[in-house]
């Protein structure tokens, strides 16, 4: 008698579900035990690039002076140094997206450094009072309304009004429009000072580099065109004694394919201006003008080591003055020595691509 093999049980839906429930825990456990090489790194190991970038930014802010100035790199970075703070929210967004704890902690360094360098400039540091109001403005050679610019500047009530980038064509317009409010004025080349107080001992200050730029290298010294003075020094007679005033328009900067951020002419002028101020040995000094650079720039160390920026001491915010349509840098300066800045501010836009800068100082 033969034995009959037992027949397979039918695959009912209930049986399939029971089999699935039995296998499911084993599948989940196998996934959890997958090799470490394929696992996602923990939060302290995520975003290594973001972490490095945050640390580099944190070191750049306080150590920008150690950055090479080859092709003007150092000056370029220092011109826009406050704006590097905008990289913090970008890196923060990346750290949150990657859920990187290391990058979040590393961001504490640039945040701390930025606040240390610029946090004090965010508020209003102005104080009431002051003995003298001064204004400096690059009126722009291409200004189509010099008479209107003169009227707006006179309405500021400044005791001293320094103008840069004066042209022969517009000079007469400024002299006529400002004559009533400012009985005293001096002009040397492309810069001038209008004053309510008497002036004396006026002379030009050499801030020109001379042989500058690619074209200059192809010319002999005797063939070089003679440039008009771009700086002056004069003495203002105040009730508190003499005040030495310098008005300067330093050389332009530009970006070229061959030399990068070219600042040679400006840097040479800054060195000469600092030497002139140091040689004067004046007790009270006021330096006004368009520097074509910010006080963070290493090129102005000779000046900023001897004088204080009125904007940094008594201004509100950064006081960016250029370009007038969307200011991104303060390249127009008011520096003082032997006086106390009480307040500093910007005046409304004129027909120039620079905003006028103003300050009130006291003895």
mmCIF file of C-alpha atoms in Angstrom:
data_model
loop_
_atom_site.group_PDB
_atom_site.id
_atom_site.type_symbol
_atom_site.label_atom_id
_atom_site.label_comp_id
_atom_site.label_asym_id
_atom_site.label_seq_id
_atom_site.Cartn_x
_atom_site.Cartn_y
_atom_site.Cartn_z
ATOM 1 C CA UNK A 1 0.000 0.000 0.000
ATOM 2 C CA UNK A 2 1.543 3.272 -1.170
ATOM 3 C CA UNK A 3 1.741 6.456 0.843
ATOM 4 C CA UNK A 4 0.262 9.613 -0.589
ATOM 5 C CA UNK A 5 2.284 12.879 -0.098
ATOM 6 C CA UNK A 6 0.384 15.510 1.851
ATOM 7 C CA UNK A 7 -0.927 18.349 -0.313
ATOM 8 C CA UNK A 8 0.260 21.984 0.262
ATOM 9 C CA UNK A 9 -2.008 24.238 2.275
ATOM 10 C CA UNK A 10 -3.791 26.868 0.190
ATOM 11 C CA UNK A 11 -2.213 30.418 0.255
ATOM 12 C CA UNK A 12 -5.051 32.244 1.883
ATOM 13 C CA UNK A 13 -4.806 36.028 2.566
ATOM 14 C CA UNK A 14 -4.704 35.417 6.291
ATOM 15 C CA UNK A 15 -1.796 33.019 5.994
ATOM 16 C CA UNK A 16 0.156 35.486 3.777
ATOM 17 C CA UNK A 17 -0.341 38.253 6.332
ATOM 18 C CA UNK A 18 0.880 36.010 9.151
ATOM 19 C CA UNK A 19 3.990 35.126 7.164
ATOM 20 C CA UNK A 20 4.645 38.842 6.454
ATOM 21 C CA UNK A 21 4.312 39.704 10.119
ATOM 22 C CA UNK A 22 6.814 36.969 11.017
ATOM 23 C CA UNK A 23 9.406 38.109 8.434
ATOM 24 C CA UNK A 24 9.065 41.899 8.926
ATOM 25 C CA UNK A 25 11.002 42.132 12.254
ATOM 26 C CA UNK A 26 13.919 40.210 10.760
ATOM 27 C CA UNK A 27 14.050 42.544 7.724
ATOM 28 C CA UNK A 28 14.034 45.660 9.939
ATOM 29 C CA UNK A 29 16.746 44.214 12.160
ATOM 30 C CA UNK A 30 18.880 43.420 9.113
ATOM 31 C CA UNK A 31 18.594 47.027 7.889
ATOM 32 C CA UNK A 32 19.672 48.316 11.275
ATOM 33 C CA UNK A 33 22.692 46.005 11.213
ATOM 34 C CA UNK A 34 23.914 47.207 7.781
ATOM 35 C CA UNK A 35 27.657 47.954 7.496
ATOM 36 C CA UNK A 36 28.951 51.194 9.052
ATOM 37 C CA UNK A 37 30.440 52.250 5.717
ATOM 38 C CA UNK A 38 26.966 52.808 4.337
ATOM 39 C CA UNK A 39 25.544 54.533 7.408
ATOM 40 C CA UNK A 40 24.856 58.300 7.581
ATOM 41 C CA UNK A 41 27.435 60.162 9.690
ATOM 42 C CA UNK A 42 26.364 61.659 12.993
ATOM 43 C CA UNK A 43 25.655 65.398 13.470
ATOM 44 C CA UNK A 44 29.218 66.109 14.615
ATOM 45 C CA UNK A 45 30.654 64.596 11.443
ATOM 46 C CA UNK A 46 28.291 66.191 8.929
ATOM 47 C CA UNK A 47 29.120 69.246 6.835
ATOM 48 C CA UNK A 48 32.936 69.277 7.078
ATOM 49 C CA UNK A 49 33.201 71.832 4.261
ATOM 50 C CA UNK A 50 30.760 74.150 6.030
ATOM 51 C CA UNK A 51 32.725 73.782 9.254
ATOM 52 C CA UNK A 52 36.016 74.674 7.574
ATOM 53 C CA UNK A 53 34.463 77.672 5.800
ATOM 54 C CA UNK A 54 33.062 78.982 9.089
ATOM 55 C CA UNK A 55 36.441 78.671 10.797
ATOM 56 C CA UNK A 56 38.252 80.387 7.907
ATOM 57 C CA UNK A 57 35.758 83.261 7.982
ATOM 58 C CA UNK A 58 36.232 83.597 11.727
ATOM 59 C CA UNK A 59 40.004 83.838 11.256
ATOM 60 C CA UNK A 60 39.819 86.220 8.279
ATOM 61 C CA UNK A 61 37.913 88.914 10.160
ATOM 62 C CA UNK A 62 40.499 89.619 12.890
ATOM 63 C CA UNK A 63 43.549 88.603 10.835
ATOM 64 C CA UNK A 64 42.776 90.398 7.554
ATOM 65 C CA UNK A 65 45.993 92.398 7.971
ATOM 66 C CA UNK A 66 47.985 89.190 7.475
ATOM 67 C CA UNK A 67 46.337 88.576 4.105
ATOM 68 C CA UNK A 68 48.627 89.151 1.143
ATOM 69 C CA UNK A 69 48.142 92.381 -0.781
ATOM 70 C CA UNK A 70 49.354 90.851 -4.020
ATOM 71 C CA UNK A 71 47.144 92.153 -6.838
ATOM 72 C CA UNK A 72 45.452 94.309 -4.194
ATOM 73 C CA UNK A 73 43.723 91.351 -2.559
ATOM 74 C CA UNK A 74 44.232 92.626 0.977
ATOM 75 C CA UNK A 75 42.894 96.097 0.198
ATOM 76 C CA UNK A 76 39.927 94.664 -1.676
ATOM 77 C CA UNK A 77 38.944 92.466 1.262
ATOM 78 C CA UNK A 78 39.409 95.310 3.750
ATOM 79 C CA UNK A 79 37.322 97.711 1.645
ATOM 80 C CA UNK A 80 34.293 95.475 2.027
ATOM 81 C CA UNK A 81 35.211 93.784 5.312
ATOM 82 C CA UNK A 82 31.906 94.500 7.145
ATOM 83 C CA UNK A 83 29.993 92.820 4.327
ATOM 84 C CA UNK A 84 31.686 89.501 5.046
ATOM 85 C CA UNK A 85 29.209 89.192 7.896
ATOM 86 C CA UNK A 86 26.584 88.321 5.278
ATOM 87 C CA UNK A 87 28.317 84.972 4.832
ATOM 88 C CA UNK A 88 27.232 83.980 8.346
ATOM 89 C CA UNK A 89 23.506 83.509 7.530
ATOM 90 C CA UNK A 90 24.487 81.669 4.338
ATOM 91 C CA UNK A 91 26.635 79.238 6.293
ATOM 92 C CA UNK A 92 23.963 78.995 8.983
ATOM 93 C CA UNK A 93 21.356 77.962 6.412
ATOM 94 C CA UNK A 94 23.727 75.303 5.089
ATOM 95 C CA UNK A 95 24.456 74.003 8.592
ATOM 96 C CA UNK A 96 20.764 73.714 9.408
ATOM 97 C CA UNK A 97 20.056 71.998 6.100
ATOM 98 C CA UNK A 98 22.822 69.468 6.693
ATOM 99 C CA UNK A 99 21.951 69.226 10.413
ATOM 100 C CA UNK A 100 25.635 69.730 11.174
ATOM 101 C CA UNK A 101 26.327 70.363 14.844
ATOM 102 C CA UNK A 102 30.031 70.946 14.087
ATOM 103 C CA UNK A 103 29.272 73.719 11.578
ATOM 104 C CA UNK A 104 26.847 75.386 13.990
ATOM 105 C CA UNK A 105 29.463 75.489 16.729
ATOM 106 C CA UNK A 106 32.153 76.706 14.292
ATOM 107 C CA UNK A 107 29.905 79.624 13.316
ATOM 108 C CA UNK A 108 30.276 81.027 16.814
ATOM 109 C CA UNK A 109 33.798 82.165 15.854
ATOM 110 C CA UNK A 110 32.891 84.486 12.914
ATOM 111 C CA UNK A 111 29.833 85.788 14.768
ATOM 112 C CA UNK A 112 31.970 86.682 17.788
ATOM 113 C CA UNK A 113 34.703 88.263 15.657
ATOM 114 C CA UNK A 114 32.264 90.314 13.560
ATOM 115 C CA UNK A 115 30.513 91.647 16.645
ATOM 116 C CA UNK A 116 33.875 92.474 18.212
ATOM 117 C CA UNK A 117 34.979 94.455 15.143
ATOM 118 C CA UNK A 118 31.729 96.044 14.020
ATOM 119 C CA UNK A 119 29.088 95.476 16.665
ATOM 120 C CA UNK A 120 29.826 98.846 18.246
ATOM 121 C CA UNK A 121 29.056 100.605 14.958
ATOM 122 C CA UNK A 122 25.482 99.370 14.779
ATOM 123 C CA UNK A 123 24.017 101.805 17.286
ATOM 124 C CA UNK A 124 23.857 105.582 17.482
ATOM 125 C CA UNK A 125 26.981 106.927 19.207
ATOM 126 C CA UNK A 126 26.211 110.626 18.745
ATOM 127 C CA UNK A 127 26.092 113.133 21.607
ATOM 128 C CA UNK A 128 24.644 116.584 21.914
ATOM 129 C CA UNK A 129 26.734 119.728 21.602
ATOM 130 C CA UNK A 130 29.818 120.632 19.657
ATOM 131 C CA UNK A 131 31.806 123.733 18.714
ATOM 132 C CA UNK A 132 32.349 123.255 14.978
ATOM 133 C CA UNK A 133 30.354 121.636 12.169
ATOM 134 C CA UNK A 134 32.314 120.328 9.184
ATOM 135 C CA UNK A 135 31.216 118.809 5.879
ATOM 136 C CA UNK A 136 33.222 117.059 3.186
ATOM 137 C CA UNK A 137 31.906 116.229 -0.267
ATOM 138 C CA UNK A 138 33.297 114.908 -3.527
ATOM 139 C CA UNK A 139 31.112 117.013 -5.816
ATOM 140 C CA UNK A 140 32.020 114.908 -8.906
ATOM 141 C CA UNK A 141 33.515 116.365 -12.054
ATOM 142 C CA UNK A 142 30.485 115.219 -14.063
ATOM 143 C CA UNK A 143 27.982 116.894 -11.698
ATOM 144 C CA UNK A 144 25.336 118.516 -13.914
ATOM 145 C CA UNK A 145 23.997 120.821 -11.202
ATOM 146 C CA UNK A 146 26.887 122.376 -9.267
ATOM 147 C CA UNK A 147 24.753 125.368 -8.269
ATOM 148 C CA UNK A 148 22.123 123.087 -6.731
ATOM 149 C CA UNK A 149 24.815 121.077 -4.963
ATOM 150 C CA UNK A 150 26.297 124.296 -3.540
ATOM 151 C CA UNK A 151 22.903 125.433 -2.232
ATOM 152 C CA UNK A 152 22.267 122.101 -0.520
ATOM 153 C CA UNK A 153 25.693 122.124 1.114
ATOM 154 C CA UNK A 154 25.316 125.698 2.325
ATOM 155 C CA UNK A 155 21.952 124.773 3.844
ATOM 156 C CA UNK A 156 23.736 122.230 6.068
ATOM 157 C CA UNK A 157 24.951 125.079 8.269
ATOM 158 C CA UNK A 158 28.532 123.811 8.232
ATOM 159 C CA UNK A 159 31.273 126.098 9.503
ATOM 160 C CA UNK A 160 33.819 124.406 7.244
ATOM 161 C CA UNK A 161 32.977 122.946 3.853
ATOM 162 C CA UNK A 162 35.575 120.848 2.004
ATOM 163 C CA UNK A 163 35.007 120.080 -1.678
ATOM 164 C CA UNK A 164 36.877 117.567 -3.805
ATOM 165 C CA UNK A 165 36.977 116.919 -7.558
ATOM 166 C CA UNK A 166 36.465 120.563 -8.484
ATOM 167 C CA UNK A 167 36.778 121.358 -12.181
ATOM 168 C CA UNK A 168 37.841 124.642 -13.751
ATOM 169 C CA UNK A 169 34.403 124.884 -15.350
ATOM 170 C CA UNK A 170 32.455 124.432 -12.113
ATOM 171 C CA UNK A 171 34.783 126.297 -9.746
ATOM 172 C CA UNK A 172 33.272 129.698 -10.506
ATOM 173 C CA UNK A 173 29.782 128.344 -9.874
ATOM 174 C CA UNK A 174 30.712 127.098 -6.406
ATOM 175 C CA UNK A 175 32.530 130.327 -5.557
ATOM 176 C CA UNK A 176 29.521 132.421 -6.532
ATOM 177 C CA UNK A 177 26.917 130.209 -4.843
ATOM 178 C CA UNK A 178 28.869 129.893 -1.581
ATOM 179 C CA UNK A 179 30.207 133.448 -1.318
ATOM 180 C CA UNK A 180 27.452 134.761 0.954
ATOM 181 C CA UNK A 181 27.553 131.920 3.497
ATOM 182 C CA UNK A 182 31.329 131.475 3.409
ATOM 183 C CA UNK A 183 33.343 134.705 3.202
ATOM 184 C CA UNK A 184 36.669 132.825 3.281
ATOM 185 C CA UNK A 185 37.787 130.139 0.887
ATOM 186 C CA UNK A 186 40.913 128.628 -0.667
ATOM 187 C CA UNK A 187 41.307 126.342 -3.685
ATOM 188 C CA UNK A 188 44.347 124.383 -4.759
ATOM 189 C CA UNK A 189 43.951 122.361 -7.916
ATOM 190 C CA UNK A 190 40.885 120.134 -7.581
ATOM 191 C CA UNK A 191 40.243 120.624 -3.844
ATOM 192 C CA UNK A 192 38.989 123.592 -1.849
ATOM 193 C CA UNK A 193 37.841 124.705 1.589
ATOM 194 C CA UNK A 194 35.053 127.218 2.250
ATOM 195 C CA UNK A 195 34.950 128.678 5.763
ATOM 196 C CA UNK A 196 32.971 131.043 7.967
ATOM 197 C CA UNK A 197 36.217 131.660 9.869
ATOM 198 C CA UNK A 198 39.434 133.304 8.640
ATOM 199 C CA UNK A 199 42.017 131.157 6.853
ATOM 200 C CA UNK A 200 45.775 131.557 6.624
ATOM 201 C CA UNK A 201 49.004 129.748 5.792
ATOM 202 C CA UNK A 202 47.488 127.817 2.902
ATOM 203 C CA UNK A 203 49.666 125.558 0.784
ATOM 204 C CA UNK A 204 49.379 122.572 -1.503
ATOM 205 C CA UNK A 205 50.217 119.097 -0.224
ATOM 206 C CA UNK A 206 51.787 116.615 -2.621
ATOM 207 C CA UNK A 207 49.755 113.404 -2.641
ATOM 208 C CA UNK A 208 50.466 112.496 -6.269
ATOM 209 C CA UNK A 209 52.340 109.353 -7.190
ATOM 210 C CA UNK A 210 53.584 110.788 -10.462
ATOM 211 C CA UNK A 211 54.565 107.950 -12.795
ATOM 212 C CA UNK A 212 51.511 105.760 -12.234
ATOM 213 C CA UNK A 213 49.734 103.222 -14.365
ATOM 214 C CA UNK A 214 50.622 101.208 -17.506
ATOM 215 C CA UNK A 215 50.675 104.266 -19.797
ATOM 216 C CA UNK A 216 53.023 106.174 -17.502
ATOM 217 C CA UNK A 217 55.590 103.404 -17.770
ATOM 218 C CA UNK A 218 55.987 104.144 -21.483
ATOM 219 C CA UNK A 219 56.660 107.875 -20.979
ATOM 220 C CA UNK A 220 59.747 109.774 -19.975
ATOM 221 C CA UNK A 221 59.448 111.922 -16.828
ATOM 222 C CA UNK A 222 59.702 115.113 -18.854
ATOM 223 C CA UNK A 223 56.817 113.978 -21.055
ATOM 224 C CA UNK A 224 54.455 113.314 -18.155
ATOM 225 C CA UNK A 225 51.495 115.707 -17.966
ATOM 226 C CA UNK A 226 51.482 118.030 -14.965
ATOM 227 C CA UNK A 227 48.619 117.129 -12.659
ATOM 228 C CA UNK A 228 46.885 119.777 -10.548
ATOM 229 C CA UNK A 229 47.243 119.513 -6.755
ATOM 230 C CA UNK A 230 44.821 117.128 -5.067
ATOM 231 C CA UNK A 231 45.383 118.196 -1.447
ATOM 232 C CA UNK A 232 45.870 121.353 0.589
ATOM 233 C CA UNK A 233 46.669 122.405 4.113
ATOM 234 C CA UNK A 234 45.399 125.586 5.744
ATOM 235 C CA UNK A 235 44.977 127.097 9.213
ATOM 236 C CA UNK A 236 41.531 128.047 10.528
ATOM 237 C CA UNK A 237 41.380 130.773 13.182
ATOM 238 C CA UNK A 238 38.882 129.617 15.818
ATOM 239 C CA UNK A 239 37.949 131.057 19.196
ATOM 240 C CA UNK A 240 39.813 128.171 20.811
ATOM 241 C CA UNK A 241 42.989 128.693 18.820
ATOM 242 C CA UNK A 242 44.417 127.592 15.452
ATOM 243 C CA UNK A 243 43.121 124.483 13.721
ATOM 244 C CA UNK A 244 45.144 122.758 10.990
ATOM 245 C CA UNK A 245 42.850 121.507 8.225
ATOM 246 C CA UNK A 246 43.827 119.172 5.396
ATOM 247 C CA UNK A 247 41.579 118.568 2.396
ATOM 248 C CA UNK A 248 42.594 115.665 0.162
ATOM 249 C CA UNK A 249 41.391 113.642 -2.791
ATOM 250 C CA UNK A 250 43.600 110.573 -3.021
ATOM 251 C CA UNK A 251 44.230 108.616 -6.202
ATOM 252 C CA UNK A 252 41.602 106.416 -7.747
ATOM 253 C CA UNK A 253 41.520 102.640 -7.542
ATOM 254 C CA UNK A 254 40.500 100.327 -10.341
ATOM 255 C CA UNK A 255 40.268 96.673 -11.275
ATOM 256 C CA UNK A 256 42.355 95.535 -14.239
ATOM 257 C CA UNK A 257 43.004 92.144 -15.776
ATOM 258 C CA UNK A 258 46.767 92.478 -15.395
ATOM 259 C CA UNK A 259 47.154 93.981 -11.927
ATOM 260 C CA UNK A 260 43.936 93.042 -10.132
ATOM 261 C CA UNK A 261 42.728 95.630 -7.611
ATOM 262 C CA UNK A 262 45.106 98.485 -8.498
ATOM 263 C CA UNK A 263 45.706 100.895 -5.594
ATOM 264 C CA UNK A 264 49.277 102.099 -6.167
ATOM 265 C CA UNK A 265 48.414 105.758 -6.723
ATOM 266 C CA UNK A 266 46.053 105.921 -3.748
ATOM 267 C CA UNK A 267 48.465 104.127 -1.425
ATOM 268 C CA UNK A 268 51.311 106.465 -2.363
ATOM 269 C CA UNK A 269 49.067 109.469 -1.688
ATOM 270 C CA UNK A 270 48.000 108.078 1.682
ATOM 271 C CA UNK A 271 51.631 107.663 2.704
ATOM 272 C CA UNK A 272 52.488 111.235 1.663
ATOM 273 C CA UNK A 273 49.426 112.669 3.403
ATOM 274 C CA UNK A 274 50.259 110.827 6.635
ATOM 275 C CA UNK A 275 53.832 112.110 6.459
ATOM 276 C CA UNK A 276 52.610 115.693 5.972
ATOM 277 C CA UNK A 277 50.274 115.451 8.969
ATOM 278 C CA UNK A 278 53.021 113.947 11.133
ATOM 279 C CA UNK A 279 55.523 116.633 10.115
ATOM 280 C CA UNK A 280 53.112 119.425 11.026
ATOM 281 C CA UNK A 281 53.193 118.775 14.791
ATOM 282 C CA UNK A 282 49.862 120.625 15.100
ATOM 283 C CA UNK A 283 47.907 120.258 18.331
ATOM 284 C CA UNK A 284 44.503 120.207 16.621
ATOM 285 C CA UNK A 285 44.150 118.586 13.204
ATOM 286 C CA UNK A 286 41.212 117.939 10.916
ATOM 287 C CA UNK A 287 41.613 115.808 7.775
ATOM 288 C CA UNK A 288 38.747 115.838 5.283
ATOM 289 C CA UNK A 289 38.362 114.259 1.893
ATOM 290 C CA UNK A 290 37.753 111.430 -0.500
ATOM 291 C CA UNK A 291 40.283 108.727 0.344
ATOM 292 C CA UNK A 292 39.022 106.154 -2.191
ATOM 293 C CA UNK A 293 39.288 103.628 0.605
ATOM 294 C CA UNK A 294 37.942 102.769 4.040
ATOM 295 C CA UNK A 295 39.695 103.218 7.374
ATOM 296 C CA UNK A 296 39.921 99.411 7.651
ATOM 297 C CA UNK A 297 42.352 99.449 4.716
ATOM 298 C CA UNK A 298 45.989 98.910 5.668
ATOM 299 C CA UNK A 299 46.984 101.765 3.337
ATOM 300 C CA UNK A 300 45.681 104.300 5.874
ATOM 301 C CA UNK A 301 47.410 102.956 8.954
ATOM 302 C CA UNK A 302 49.712 105.994 8.976
ATOM 303 C CA UNK A 303 46.675 108.249 9.316
ATOM 304 C CA UNK A 304 44.408 106.142 11.524
ATOM 305 C CA UNK A 305 47.249 105.591 14.013
ATOM 306 C CA UNK A 306 47.413 109.367 14.561
ATOM 307 C CA UNK A 307 43.805 110.460 14.048
ATOM 308 C CA UNK A 308 40.328 109.161 14.873
ATOM 309 C CA UNK A 309 37.404 108.723 12.529
ATOM 310 C CA UNK A 310 34.485 110.960 13.518
ATOM 311 C CA UNK A 311 32.086 108.363 12.119
ATOM 312 C CA UNK A 312 33.555 105.525 14.179
ATOM 313 C CA UNK A 313 33.511 107.588 17.373
ATOM 314 C CA UNK A 314 30.226 109.477 17.105
ATOM 315 C CA UNK A 315 28.276 108.262 14.082
ATOM 316 C CA UNK A 316 25.195 106.136 13.627
ATOM 317 C CA UNK A 317 25.778 102.913 11.751
ATOM 318 C CA UNK A 318 28.552 102.464 9.191
ATOM 319 C CA UNK A 319 27.997 105.746 7.345
ATOM 320 C CA UNK A 320 28.575 104.282 3.887
ATOM 321 C CA UNK A 321 29.017 107.165 1.423
ATOM 322 C CA UNK A 322 29.649 105.573 -1.990
ATOM 323 C CA UNK A 323 28.069 105.059 -4.433
ATOM 324 C CA UNK A 324 25.244 107.453 -3.646
ATOM 325 C CA UNK A 325 22.632 105.262 -5.359
ATOM 326 C CA UNK A 326 23.432 102.241 -3.147
ATOM 327 C CA UNK A 327 26.239 102.963 -0.668
ATOM 328 C CA UNK A 328 28.447 99.969 0.138
ATOM 329 C CA UNK A 329 31.613 101.609 1.511
ATOM 330 C CA UNK A 330 32.649 104.727 3.412
ATOM 331 C CA UNK A 331 35.459 106.156 1.322
ATOM 332 C CA UNK A 332 34.802 109.793 2.318
ATOM 333 C CA UNK A 333 36.429 110.548 5.648
ATOM 334 C CA UNK A 334 36.520 113.043 8.503
ATOM 335 C CA UNK A 335 39.506 112.371 10.787
ATOM 336 C CA UNK A 336 40.375 114.406 13.874
ATOM 337 C CA UNK A 337 43.122 114.881 16.442
ATOM 338 C CA UNK A 338 43.044 117.099 19.525
ATOM 339 C CA UNK A 339 39.243 117.391 19.338
ATOM 340 C CA UNK A 340 36.291 115.273 20.402
ATOM 341 C CA UNK A 341 33.756 114.141 17.771
ATOM 342 C CA UNK A 342 30.243 114.683 19.108
ATOM 343 C CA UNK A 343 28.184 113.466 16.169
ATOM 344 C CA UNK A 344 28.609 112.330 12.565
ATOM 345 C CA UNK A 345 26.059 111.800 9.813
ATOM 346 C CA UNK A 346 25.361 111.707 6.086
ATOM 347 C CA UNK A 347 23.709 114.510 4.138
ATOM 348 C CA UNK A 348 21.148 113.885 1.371
ATOM 349 C CA UNK A 349 22.347 113.004 -2.108
ATOM 350 C CA UNK A 350 23.320 115.750 -4.533
ATOM 351 C CA UNK A 351 24.258 115.563 -8.202
ATOM 352 C CA UNK A 352 27.379 113.593 -7.244
ATOM 353 C CA UNK A 353 27.969 109.854 -7.033
ATOM 354 C CA UNK A 354 29.176 110.421 -3.433
ATOM 355 C CA UNK A 355 27.096 111.323 -0.402
ATOM 356 C CA UNK A 356 28.292 114.324 1.647
ATOM 357 C CA UNK A 357 29.659 113.409 5.089
ATOM 358 C CA UNK A 358 29.295 115.688 8.120
ATOM 359 C CA UNK A 359 30.472 115.853 11.722
ATOM 360 C CA UNK A 360 30.301 118.107 14.734
ATOM 361 C CA UNK A 361 33.357 118.343 16.963
ATOM 362 C CA UNK A 362 34.228 120.040 20.233
ATOM 363 C CA UNK A 363 37.361 120.988 22.134
#
